[in-house]
CSV table of C-alpha atoms in Angstrom, one decimal:
chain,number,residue,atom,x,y,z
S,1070,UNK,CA,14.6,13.7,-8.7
S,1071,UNK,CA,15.4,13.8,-12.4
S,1072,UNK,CA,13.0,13.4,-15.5
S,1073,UNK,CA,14.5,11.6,-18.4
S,1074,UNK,CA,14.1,13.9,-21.7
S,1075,UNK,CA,15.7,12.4,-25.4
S,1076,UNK,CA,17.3,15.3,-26.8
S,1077,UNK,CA,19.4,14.3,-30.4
S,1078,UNK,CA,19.5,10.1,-29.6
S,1079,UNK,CA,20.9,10.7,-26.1
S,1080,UNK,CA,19.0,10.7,-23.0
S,1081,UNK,CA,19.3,14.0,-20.7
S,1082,UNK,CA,17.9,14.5,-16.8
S,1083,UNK,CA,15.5,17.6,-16.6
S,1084,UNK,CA,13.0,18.0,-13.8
S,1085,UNK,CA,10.4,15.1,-12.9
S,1086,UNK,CA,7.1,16.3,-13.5
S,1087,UNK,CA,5.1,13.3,-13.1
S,1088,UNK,CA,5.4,9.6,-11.4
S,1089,UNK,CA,6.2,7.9,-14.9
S,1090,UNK,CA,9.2,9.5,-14.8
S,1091,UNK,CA,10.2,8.2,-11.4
S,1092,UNK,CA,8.9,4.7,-12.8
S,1093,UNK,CA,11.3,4.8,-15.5
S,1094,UNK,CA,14.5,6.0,-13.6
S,1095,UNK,CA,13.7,2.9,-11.1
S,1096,UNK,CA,13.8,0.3,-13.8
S,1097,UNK,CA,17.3,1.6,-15.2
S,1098,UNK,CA,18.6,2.4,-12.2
S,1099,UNK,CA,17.9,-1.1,-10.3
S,1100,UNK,CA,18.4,-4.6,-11.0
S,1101,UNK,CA,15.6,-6.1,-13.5
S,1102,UNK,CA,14.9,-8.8,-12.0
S,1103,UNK,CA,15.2,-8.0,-8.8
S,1104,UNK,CA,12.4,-5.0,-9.6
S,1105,UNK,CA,10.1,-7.4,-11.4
S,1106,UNK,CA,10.3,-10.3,-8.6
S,1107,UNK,CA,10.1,-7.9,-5.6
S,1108,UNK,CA,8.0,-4.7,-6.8
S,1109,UNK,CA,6.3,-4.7,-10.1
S,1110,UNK,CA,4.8,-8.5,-10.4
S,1111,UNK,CA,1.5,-9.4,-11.1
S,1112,UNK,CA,-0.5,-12.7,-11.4
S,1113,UNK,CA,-0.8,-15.0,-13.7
S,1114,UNK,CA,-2.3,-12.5,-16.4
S,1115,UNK,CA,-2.1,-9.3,-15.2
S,1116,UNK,CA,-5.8,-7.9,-15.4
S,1117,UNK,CA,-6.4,-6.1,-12.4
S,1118,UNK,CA,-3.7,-3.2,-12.2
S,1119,UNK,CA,-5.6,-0.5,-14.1
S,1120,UNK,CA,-7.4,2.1,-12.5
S,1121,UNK,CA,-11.0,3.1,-13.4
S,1122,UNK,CA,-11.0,6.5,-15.5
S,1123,UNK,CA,-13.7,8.6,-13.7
S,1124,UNK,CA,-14.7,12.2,-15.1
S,1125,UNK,CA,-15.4,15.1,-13.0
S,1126,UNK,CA,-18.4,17.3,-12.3
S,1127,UNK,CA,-16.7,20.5,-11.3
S,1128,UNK,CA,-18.2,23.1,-9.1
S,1129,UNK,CA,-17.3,26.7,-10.1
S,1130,UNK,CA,-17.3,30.3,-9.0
S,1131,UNK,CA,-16.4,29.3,-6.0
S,1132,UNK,CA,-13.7,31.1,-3.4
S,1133,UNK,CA,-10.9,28.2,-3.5
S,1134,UNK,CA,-8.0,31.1,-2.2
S,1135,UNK,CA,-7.4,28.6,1.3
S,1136,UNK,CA,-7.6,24.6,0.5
S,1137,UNK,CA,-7.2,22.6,3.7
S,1138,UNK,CA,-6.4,18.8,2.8
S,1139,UNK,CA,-6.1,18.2,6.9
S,1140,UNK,CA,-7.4,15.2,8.2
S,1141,UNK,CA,-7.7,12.8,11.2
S,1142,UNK,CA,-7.1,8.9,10.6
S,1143,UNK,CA,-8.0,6.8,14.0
S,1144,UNK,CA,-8.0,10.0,16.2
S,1145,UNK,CA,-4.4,10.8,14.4
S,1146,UNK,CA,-4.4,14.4,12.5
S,1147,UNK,CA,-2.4,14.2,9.4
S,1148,UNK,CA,-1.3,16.4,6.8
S,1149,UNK,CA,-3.1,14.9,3.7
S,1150,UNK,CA,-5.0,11.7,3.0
S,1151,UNK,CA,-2.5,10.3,1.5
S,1152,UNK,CA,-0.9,7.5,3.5
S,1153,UNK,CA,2.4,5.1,2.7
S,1154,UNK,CA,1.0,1.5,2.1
S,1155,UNK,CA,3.1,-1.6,3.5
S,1156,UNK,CA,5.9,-2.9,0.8
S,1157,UNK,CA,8.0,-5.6,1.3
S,1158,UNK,CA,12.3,-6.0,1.8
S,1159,UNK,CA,12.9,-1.8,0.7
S,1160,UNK,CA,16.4,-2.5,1.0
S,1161,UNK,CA,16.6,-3.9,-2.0
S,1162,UNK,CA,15.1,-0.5,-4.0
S,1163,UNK,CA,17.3,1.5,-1.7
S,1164,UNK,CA,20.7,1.0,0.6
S,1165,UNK,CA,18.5,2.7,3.4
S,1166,UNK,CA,15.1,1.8,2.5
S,1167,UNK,CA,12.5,1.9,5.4
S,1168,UNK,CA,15.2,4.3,7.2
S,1169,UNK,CA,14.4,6.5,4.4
S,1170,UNK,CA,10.5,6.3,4.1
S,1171,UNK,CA,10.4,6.9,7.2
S,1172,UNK,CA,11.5,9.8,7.3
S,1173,UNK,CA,9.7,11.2,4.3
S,1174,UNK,CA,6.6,10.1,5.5
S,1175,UNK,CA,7.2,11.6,8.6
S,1176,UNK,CA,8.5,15.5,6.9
S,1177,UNK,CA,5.3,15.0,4.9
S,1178,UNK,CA,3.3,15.0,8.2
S,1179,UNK,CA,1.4,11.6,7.5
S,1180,UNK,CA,1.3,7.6,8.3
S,1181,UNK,CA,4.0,5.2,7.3
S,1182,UNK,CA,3.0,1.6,7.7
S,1183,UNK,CA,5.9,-1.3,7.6
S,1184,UNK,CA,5.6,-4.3,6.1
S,1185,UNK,CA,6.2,-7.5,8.5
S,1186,UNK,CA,8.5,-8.4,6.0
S,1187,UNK,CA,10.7,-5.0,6.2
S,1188,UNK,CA,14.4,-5.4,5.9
S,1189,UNK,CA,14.4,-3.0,9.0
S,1190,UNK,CA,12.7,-3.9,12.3
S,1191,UNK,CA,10.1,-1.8,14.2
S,1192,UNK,CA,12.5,-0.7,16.5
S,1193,UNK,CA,15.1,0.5,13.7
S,1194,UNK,CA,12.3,2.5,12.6
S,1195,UNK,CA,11.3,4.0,15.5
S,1196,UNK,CA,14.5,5.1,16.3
S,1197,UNK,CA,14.5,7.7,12.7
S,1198,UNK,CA,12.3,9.9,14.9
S,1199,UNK,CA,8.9,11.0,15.6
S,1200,UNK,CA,5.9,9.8,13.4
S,1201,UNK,CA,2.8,8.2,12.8
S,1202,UNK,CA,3.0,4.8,11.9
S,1203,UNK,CA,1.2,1.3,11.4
S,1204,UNK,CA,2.4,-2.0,11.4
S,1205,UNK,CA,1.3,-5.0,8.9
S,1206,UNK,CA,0.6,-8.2,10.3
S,1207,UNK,CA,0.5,-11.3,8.4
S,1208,UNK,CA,-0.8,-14.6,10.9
S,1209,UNK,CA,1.0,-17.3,11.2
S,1210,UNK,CA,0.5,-21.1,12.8
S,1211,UNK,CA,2.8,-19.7,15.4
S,1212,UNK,CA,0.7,-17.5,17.2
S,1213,UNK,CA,3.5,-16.9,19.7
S,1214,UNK,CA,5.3,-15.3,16.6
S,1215,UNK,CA,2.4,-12.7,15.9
S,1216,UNK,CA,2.1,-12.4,19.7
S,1217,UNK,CA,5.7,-11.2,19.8
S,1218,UNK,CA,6.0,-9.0,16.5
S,1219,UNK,CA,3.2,-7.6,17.8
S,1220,UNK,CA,4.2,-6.6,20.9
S,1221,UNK,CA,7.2,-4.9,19.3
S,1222,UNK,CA,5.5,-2.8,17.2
S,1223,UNK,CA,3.5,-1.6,20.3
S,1224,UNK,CA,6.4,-1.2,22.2
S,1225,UNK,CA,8.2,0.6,19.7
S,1226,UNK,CA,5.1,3.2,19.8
S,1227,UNK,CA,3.0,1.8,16.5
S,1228,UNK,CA,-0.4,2.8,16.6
S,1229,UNK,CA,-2.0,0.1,14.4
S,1230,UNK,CA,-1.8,-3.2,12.8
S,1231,UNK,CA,-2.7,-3.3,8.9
S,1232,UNK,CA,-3.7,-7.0,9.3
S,1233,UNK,CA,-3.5,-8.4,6.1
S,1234,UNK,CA,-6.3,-11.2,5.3
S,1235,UNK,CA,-6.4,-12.1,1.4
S,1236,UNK,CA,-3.2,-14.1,1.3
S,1237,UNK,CA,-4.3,-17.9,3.1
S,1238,UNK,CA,-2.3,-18.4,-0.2
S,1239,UNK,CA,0.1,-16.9,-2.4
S,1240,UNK,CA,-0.8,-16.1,-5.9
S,1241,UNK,CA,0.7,-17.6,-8.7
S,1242,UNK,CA,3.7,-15.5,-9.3
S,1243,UNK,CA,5.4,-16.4,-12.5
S,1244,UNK,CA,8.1,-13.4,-12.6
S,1245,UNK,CA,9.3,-15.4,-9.5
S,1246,UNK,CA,9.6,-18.4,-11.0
S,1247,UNK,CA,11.0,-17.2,-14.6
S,1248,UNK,CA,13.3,-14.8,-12.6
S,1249,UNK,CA,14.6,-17.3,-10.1
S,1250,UNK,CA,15.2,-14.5,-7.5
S,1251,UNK,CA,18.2,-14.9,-4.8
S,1252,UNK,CA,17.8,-12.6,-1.8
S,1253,UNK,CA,20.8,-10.9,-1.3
S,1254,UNK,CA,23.0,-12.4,1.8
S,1255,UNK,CA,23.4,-8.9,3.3
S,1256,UNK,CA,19.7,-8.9,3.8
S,1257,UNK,CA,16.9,-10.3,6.2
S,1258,UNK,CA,13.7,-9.9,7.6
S,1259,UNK,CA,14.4,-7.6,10.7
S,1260,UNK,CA,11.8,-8.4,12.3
S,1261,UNK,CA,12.3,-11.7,13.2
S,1262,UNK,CA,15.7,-11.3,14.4
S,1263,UNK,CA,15.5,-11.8,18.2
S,1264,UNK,CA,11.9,-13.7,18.4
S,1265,UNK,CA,11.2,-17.0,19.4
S,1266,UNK,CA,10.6,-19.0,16.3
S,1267,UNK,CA,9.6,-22.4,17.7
S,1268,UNK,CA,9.2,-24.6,14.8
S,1269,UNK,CA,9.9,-21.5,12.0
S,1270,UNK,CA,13.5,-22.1,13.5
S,1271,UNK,CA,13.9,-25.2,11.7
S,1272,UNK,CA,14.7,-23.2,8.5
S,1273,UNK,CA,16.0,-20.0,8.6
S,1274,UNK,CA,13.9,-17.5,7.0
S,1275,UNK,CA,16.7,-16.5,4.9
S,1276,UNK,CA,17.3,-19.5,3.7
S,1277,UNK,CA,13.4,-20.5,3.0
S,1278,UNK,CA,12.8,-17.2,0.9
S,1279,UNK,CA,16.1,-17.6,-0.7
S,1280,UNK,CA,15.7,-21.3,-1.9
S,1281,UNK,CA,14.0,-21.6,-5.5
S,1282,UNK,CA,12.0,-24.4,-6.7
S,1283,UNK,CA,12.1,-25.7,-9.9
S,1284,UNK,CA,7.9,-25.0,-10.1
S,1285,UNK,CA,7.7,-22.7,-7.2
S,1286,UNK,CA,9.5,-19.6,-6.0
S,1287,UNK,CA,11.2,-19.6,-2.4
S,1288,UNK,CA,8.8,-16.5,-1.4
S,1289,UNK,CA,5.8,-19.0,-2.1
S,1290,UNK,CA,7.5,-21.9,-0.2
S,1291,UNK,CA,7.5,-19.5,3.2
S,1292,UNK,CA,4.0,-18.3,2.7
S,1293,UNK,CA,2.8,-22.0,1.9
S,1294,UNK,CA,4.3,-23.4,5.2
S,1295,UNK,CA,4.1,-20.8,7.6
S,1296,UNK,CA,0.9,-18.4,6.6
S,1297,UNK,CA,-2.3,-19.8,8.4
S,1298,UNK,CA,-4.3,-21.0,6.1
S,1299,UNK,CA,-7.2,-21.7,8.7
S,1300,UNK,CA,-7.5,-17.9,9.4
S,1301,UNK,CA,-10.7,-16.5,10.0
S,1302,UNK,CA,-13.3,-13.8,11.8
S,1303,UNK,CA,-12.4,-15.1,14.8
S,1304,UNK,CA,-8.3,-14.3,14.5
S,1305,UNK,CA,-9.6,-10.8,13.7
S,1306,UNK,CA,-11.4,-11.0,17.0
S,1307,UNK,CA,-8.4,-12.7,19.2
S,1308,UNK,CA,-5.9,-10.0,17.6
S,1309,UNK,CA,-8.1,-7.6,19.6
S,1310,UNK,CA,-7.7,-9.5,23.1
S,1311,UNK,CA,-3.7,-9.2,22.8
S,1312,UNK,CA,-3.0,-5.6,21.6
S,1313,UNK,CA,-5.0,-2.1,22.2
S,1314,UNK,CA,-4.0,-0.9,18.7
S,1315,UNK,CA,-6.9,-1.0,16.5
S,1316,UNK,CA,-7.3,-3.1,13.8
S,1317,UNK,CA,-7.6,-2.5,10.3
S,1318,UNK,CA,-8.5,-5.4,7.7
S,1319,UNK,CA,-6.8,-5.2,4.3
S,1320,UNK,CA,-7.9,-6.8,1.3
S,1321,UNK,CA,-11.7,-6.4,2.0
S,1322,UNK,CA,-12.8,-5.8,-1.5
S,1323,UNK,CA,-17.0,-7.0,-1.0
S,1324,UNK,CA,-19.8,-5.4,0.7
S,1325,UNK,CA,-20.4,-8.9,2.4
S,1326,UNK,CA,-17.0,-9.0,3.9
S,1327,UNK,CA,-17.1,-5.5,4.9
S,1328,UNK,CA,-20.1,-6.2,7.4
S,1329,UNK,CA,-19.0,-9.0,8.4
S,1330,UNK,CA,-15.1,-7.3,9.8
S,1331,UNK,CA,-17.3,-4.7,11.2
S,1332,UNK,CA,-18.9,-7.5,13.5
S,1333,UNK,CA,-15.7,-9.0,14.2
S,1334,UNK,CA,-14.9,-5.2,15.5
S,1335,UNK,CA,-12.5,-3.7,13.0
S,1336,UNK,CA,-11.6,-0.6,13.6
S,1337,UNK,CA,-11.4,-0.2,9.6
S,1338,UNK,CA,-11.4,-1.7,6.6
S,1339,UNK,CA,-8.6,-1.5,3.8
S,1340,UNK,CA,-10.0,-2.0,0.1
S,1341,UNK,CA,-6.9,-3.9,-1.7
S,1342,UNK,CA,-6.4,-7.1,-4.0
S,1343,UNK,CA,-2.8,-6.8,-2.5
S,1344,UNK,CA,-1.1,-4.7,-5.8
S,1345,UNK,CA,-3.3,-7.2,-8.5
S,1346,UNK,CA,-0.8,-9.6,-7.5
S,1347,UNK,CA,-2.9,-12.6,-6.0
S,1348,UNK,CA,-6.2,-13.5,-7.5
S,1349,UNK,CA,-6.1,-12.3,-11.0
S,1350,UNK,CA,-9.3,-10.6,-12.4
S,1351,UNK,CA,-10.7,-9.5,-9.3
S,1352,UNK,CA,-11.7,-5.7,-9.9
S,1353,UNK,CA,-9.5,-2.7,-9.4
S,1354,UNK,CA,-9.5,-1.2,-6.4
S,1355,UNK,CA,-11.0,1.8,-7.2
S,1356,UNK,CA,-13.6,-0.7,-9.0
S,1357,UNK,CA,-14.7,-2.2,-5.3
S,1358,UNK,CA,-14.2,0.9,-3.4
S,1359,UNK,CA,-18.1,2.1,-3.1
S,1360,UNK,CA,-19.4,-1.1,-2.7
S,1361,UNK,CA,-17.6,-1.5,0.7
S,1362,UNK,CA,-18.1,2.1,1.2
S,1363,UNK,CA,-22.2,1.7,1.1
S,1364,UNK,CA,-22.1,-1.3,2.9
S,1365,UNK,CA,-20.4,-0.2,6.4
S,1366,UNK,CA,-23.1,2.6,6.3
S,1367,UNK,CA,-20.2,5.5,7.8
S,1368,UNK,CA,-19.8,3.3,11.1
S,1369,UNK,CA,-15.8,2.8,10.2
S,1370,UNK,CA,-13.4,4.4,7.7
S,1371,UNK,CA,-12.5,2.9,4.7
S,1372,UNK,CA,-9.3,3.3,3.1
S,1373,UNK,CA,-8.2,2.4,-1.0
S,1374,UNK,CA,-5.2,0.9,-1.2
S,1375,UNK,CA,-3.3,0.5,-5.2
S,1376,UNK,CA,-3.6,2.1,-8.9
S,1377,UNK,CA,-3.2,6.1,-7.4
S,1378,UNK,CA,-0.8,7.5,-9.7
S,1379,UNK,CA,-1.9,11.1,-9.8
S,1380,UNK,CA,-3.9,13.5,-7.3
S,1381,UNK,CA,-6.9,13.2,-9.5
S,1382,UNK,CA,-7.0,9.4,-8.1
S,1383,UNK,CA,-7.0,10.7,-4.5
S,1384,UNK,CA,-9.6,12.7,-5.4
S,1385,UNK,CA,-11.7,10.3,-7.0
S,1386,UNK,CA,-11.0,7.7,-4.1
S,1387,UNK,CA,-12.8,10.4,-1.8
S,1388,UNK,CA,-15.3,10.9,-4.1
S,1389,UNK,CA,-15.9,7.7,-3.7
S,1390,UNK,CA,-16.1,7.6,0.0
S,1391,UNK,CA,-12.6,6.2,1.4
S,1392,UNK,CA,-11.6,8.5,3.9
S,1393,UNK,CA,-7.9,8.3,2.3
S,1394,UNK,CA,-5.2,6.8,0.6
S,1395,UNK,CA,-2.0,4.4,0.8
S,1396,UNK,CA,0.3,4.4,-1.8
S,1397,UNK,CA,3.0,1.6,-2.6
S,1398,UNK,CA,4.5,1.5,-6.2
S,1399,UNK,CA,5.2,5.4,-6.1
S,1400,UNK,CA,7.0,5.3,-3.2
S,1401,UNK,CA,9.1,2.2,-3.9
S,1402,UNK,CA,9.7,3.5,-7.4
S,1403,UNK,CA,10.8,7.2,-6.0
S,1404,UNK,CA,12.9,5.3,-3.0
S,1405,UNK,CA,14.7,3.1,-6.2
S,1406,UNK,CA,15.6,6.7,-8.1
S,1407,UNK,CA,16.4,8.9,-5.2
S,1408,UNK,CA,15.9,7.8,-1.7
S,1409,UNK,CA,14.5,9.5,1.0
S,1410,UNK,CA,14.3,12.8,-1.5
S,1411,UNK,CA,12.7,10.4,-3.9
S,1412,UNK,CA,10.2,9.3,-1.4
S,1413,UNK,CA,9.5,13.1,-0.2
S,1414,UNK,CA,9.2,14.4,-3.6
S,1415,UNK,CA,6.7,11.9,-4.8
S,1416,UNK,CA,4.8,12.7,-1.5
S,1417,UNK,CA,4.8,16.2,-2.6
S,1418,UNK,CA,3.9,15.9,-6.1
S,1419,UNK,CA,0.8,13.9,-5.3
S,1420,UNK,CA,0.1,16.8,-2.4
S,1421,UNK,CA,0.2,19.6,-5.1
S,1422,UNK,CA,-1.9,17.7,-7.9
S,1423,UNK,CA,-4.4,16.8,-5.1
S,1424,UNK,CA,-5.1,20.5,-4.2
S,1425,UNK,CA,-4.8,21.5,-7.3
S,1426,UNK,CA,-7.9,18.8,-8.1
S,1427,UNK,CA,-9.7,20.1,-5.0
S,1428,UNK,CA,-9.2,24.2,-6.0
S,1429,UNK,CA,-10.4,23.0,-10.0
S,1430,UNK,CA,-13.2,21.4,-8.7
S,1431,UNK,CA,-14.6,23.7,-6.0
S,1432,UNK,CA,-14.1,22.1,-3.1
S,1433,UNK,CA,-12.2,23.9,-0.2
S,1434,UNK,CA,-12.0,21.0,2.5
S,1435,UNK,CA,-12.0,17.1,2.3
S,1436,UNK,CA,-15.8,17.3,3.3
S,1437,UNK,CA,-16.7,19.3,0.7
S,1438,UNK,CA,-15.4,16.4,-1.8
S,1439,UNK,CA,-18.6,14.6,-2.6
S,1440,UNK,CA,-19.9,11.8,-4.9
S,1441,UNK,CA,-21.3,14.5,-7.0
S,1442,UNK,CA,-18.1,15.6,-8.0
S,1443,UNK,CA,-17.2,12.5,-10.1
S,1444,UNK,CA,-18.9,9.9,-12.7
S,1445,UNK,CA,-18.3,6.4,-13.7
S,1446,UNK,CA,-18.8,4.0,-15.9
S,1447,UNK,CA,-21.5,2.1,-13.6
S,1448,UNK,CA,-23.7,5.5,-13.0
S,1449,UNK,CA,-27.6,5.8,-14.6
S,1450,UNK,CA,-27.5,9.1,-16.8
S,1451,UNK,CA,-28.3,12.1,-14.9
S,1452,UNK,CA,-31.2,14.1,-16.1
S,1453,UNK,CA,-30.4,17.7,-17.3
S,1454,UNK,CA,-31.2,20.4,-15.1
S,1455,UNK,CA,-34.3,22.9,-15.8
S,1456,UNK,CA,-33.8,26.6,-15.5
């Protein structure tokens, strides 16, 4: 994957050595607009992206020769704790898109999860080969609709559902509306090819995302008339009486909701303001990561999804207490600029600076990453320790 470098006015490619890099070859590689409606968006006023700038506590004189970054998700053993969050339509970075992710994910030895809203179905997926992967769910009014996609992704050998619960609405998304974004006609959601609609039939799909508003973009128009709006607990709850894959809520980002899906019997909760692109000036991620954390007391896993960049924000995540990680930018960025060698070497870069944190902080396993290892902005002043 290259690395742009500016050598006498002219721009040369050299090796990437960081994920800016792949940023930058995805926005002059790709369609502008297509990057900004699709990938890079934010709401209203774009407050919530940035990532809070911990510092370490490292641990030294300590034998760091063997660094195991192994761990299990859901009774699934994975290479790293870095997972591949849910994006939407990756055709449209990539000719191959989820085809190509998939694969990545899978040569990296950890968890893919597919957006509902994939321009490849579950089944296409499946069929790149062997691989751990999860399927997001959004609910619709239809219930038969989320009855059948998921069904498919059980059938197809998923072995989750990313149910995705801070979206009763969509945001205000003004690079859709400034942009007025076509999708292309060689495109569609795959995974509604082949279900029965009912009344989503009336409209194709296609059609509904692809028609723009003079105040609204066609994206919003879908979500607005086929997204639940009355979802609740209880849908979290029903979900459990159709499928045997386990649950996991995304966009908890309170301690009050986190109790609350542990009642409703999630198997785990996902800590996400879905990319900072729906409610502006809710926290950071990383921000509302220990507060959930403290408040399901151990008894499920919590994950941090959005604003990892580099390693050191895996680490810090763990630190924090989410037992791992789900990327989404880096990958679609990496997927724009190279494909599925994009996707593995952004995978592999985050590896290496993740162990690389762990071995320069003394820690030799995942459990040996504690909250004593980082500080933030919101912690009392420790006292100095006596000789």
């Amino acid at each position: 994957m290259p690395r742009v470098q500016r050598t006498n006015g002219l721009f040369k490619r050299t090796e990437t050595l960081s994920l800016g890099s792949c940023q930058f070859f995805f926005f002059i590689r790709r369609n502008f607009f297509v990057i900004s409606f699709i990938y890079n968006r934010c709401e209203s006023d774009i407050h919530t992206l940035g990532c809070l700038f911990n510092s370490f506590r490292p641990r030294i004189l300590i034998d760091v020769s063997k660094i195991d970054m192994t761990t299990t998700i859901l009774g699934f053993k994975i290479s790293m704790p870095i997972m591949v969050a849910p994006t939407a339509m990756q055709k449209m970075a990539h000719p191959e898109g989820e085809y190509a992710t998939a694969r990545a994910a899978s040569a990296a030895g950890t968890i893919m999860t597919l957006s509902s809203w994939a321009t490849s179905s579950v089944e296409e997926v499946a069929s790149t080969g062997p691989g751990i992967r999860f399927f997001q769910l959004y609910v619709y009014k239809n219930r038969k609709v989320v009855e059948q996609l998921v069904r498919r992704a059980e059938r197809a050998g998923f072995k989750a559902i990313a149910l995705t619960v801070d979206t009763p609405r969509l945001g205000r998304r003004e690079s859709d509306i400034k942009n007025r974004f076509t999708l292309p006609p060689n495109l569609t959601l795959k995974n509604f090819e082949g279900l029965d609609l009912g009344k989503m039939d009336e409209v194709s799909i296609h059609q509904i995302l692809s028609s723009i508003m003079a105040n609204d973009s066609g994206l919003a128009s879908y979500v607005a008339g086929q997204i639940d709006r009355t979802l609740s607990w209880k849908d979290v709850q029903w979900l459990q009486t159709i499928t045997s894959m386990p649950i996991l809520v995304k966009g908890v980002i309170t301690g009050e909701d986190a109790r609350i899906a542990i009642q409703a019997g999630a198997a785990g909760i996902i800590v996400s303001n879905h990319g900072a692109r729906q409610l502006d000036y809710v926290p950071a991620t990383i921000s509302a990561l220990e507060e959930v954390v403290k408040a399901t007391q151990g008894r499920i896993p919590v994950f941090l999804d959005g604003g990892v960049r580099r390693g050191t924000d895996v680490f810090k995540a763990l630190a924090l207490g989410a037992s791992g990680i789900f990327i989404g930018r880096p990958v679609v960025f990496s997927l724009a600029a190279e494909g599925e060698a994009g996707v593995r070497k952004v995978l592999q870069m985050l590896r290496d600076e993740f162990e690389l944190t762990m071995a320069l902080s003394g820690c030799r396993s995942l459990k040996e990453i504690t909250r004593n290892h980082i500080t933030t902005e919101w912690d009392t002043p420790r006292p100095s320790a006596r000789l």
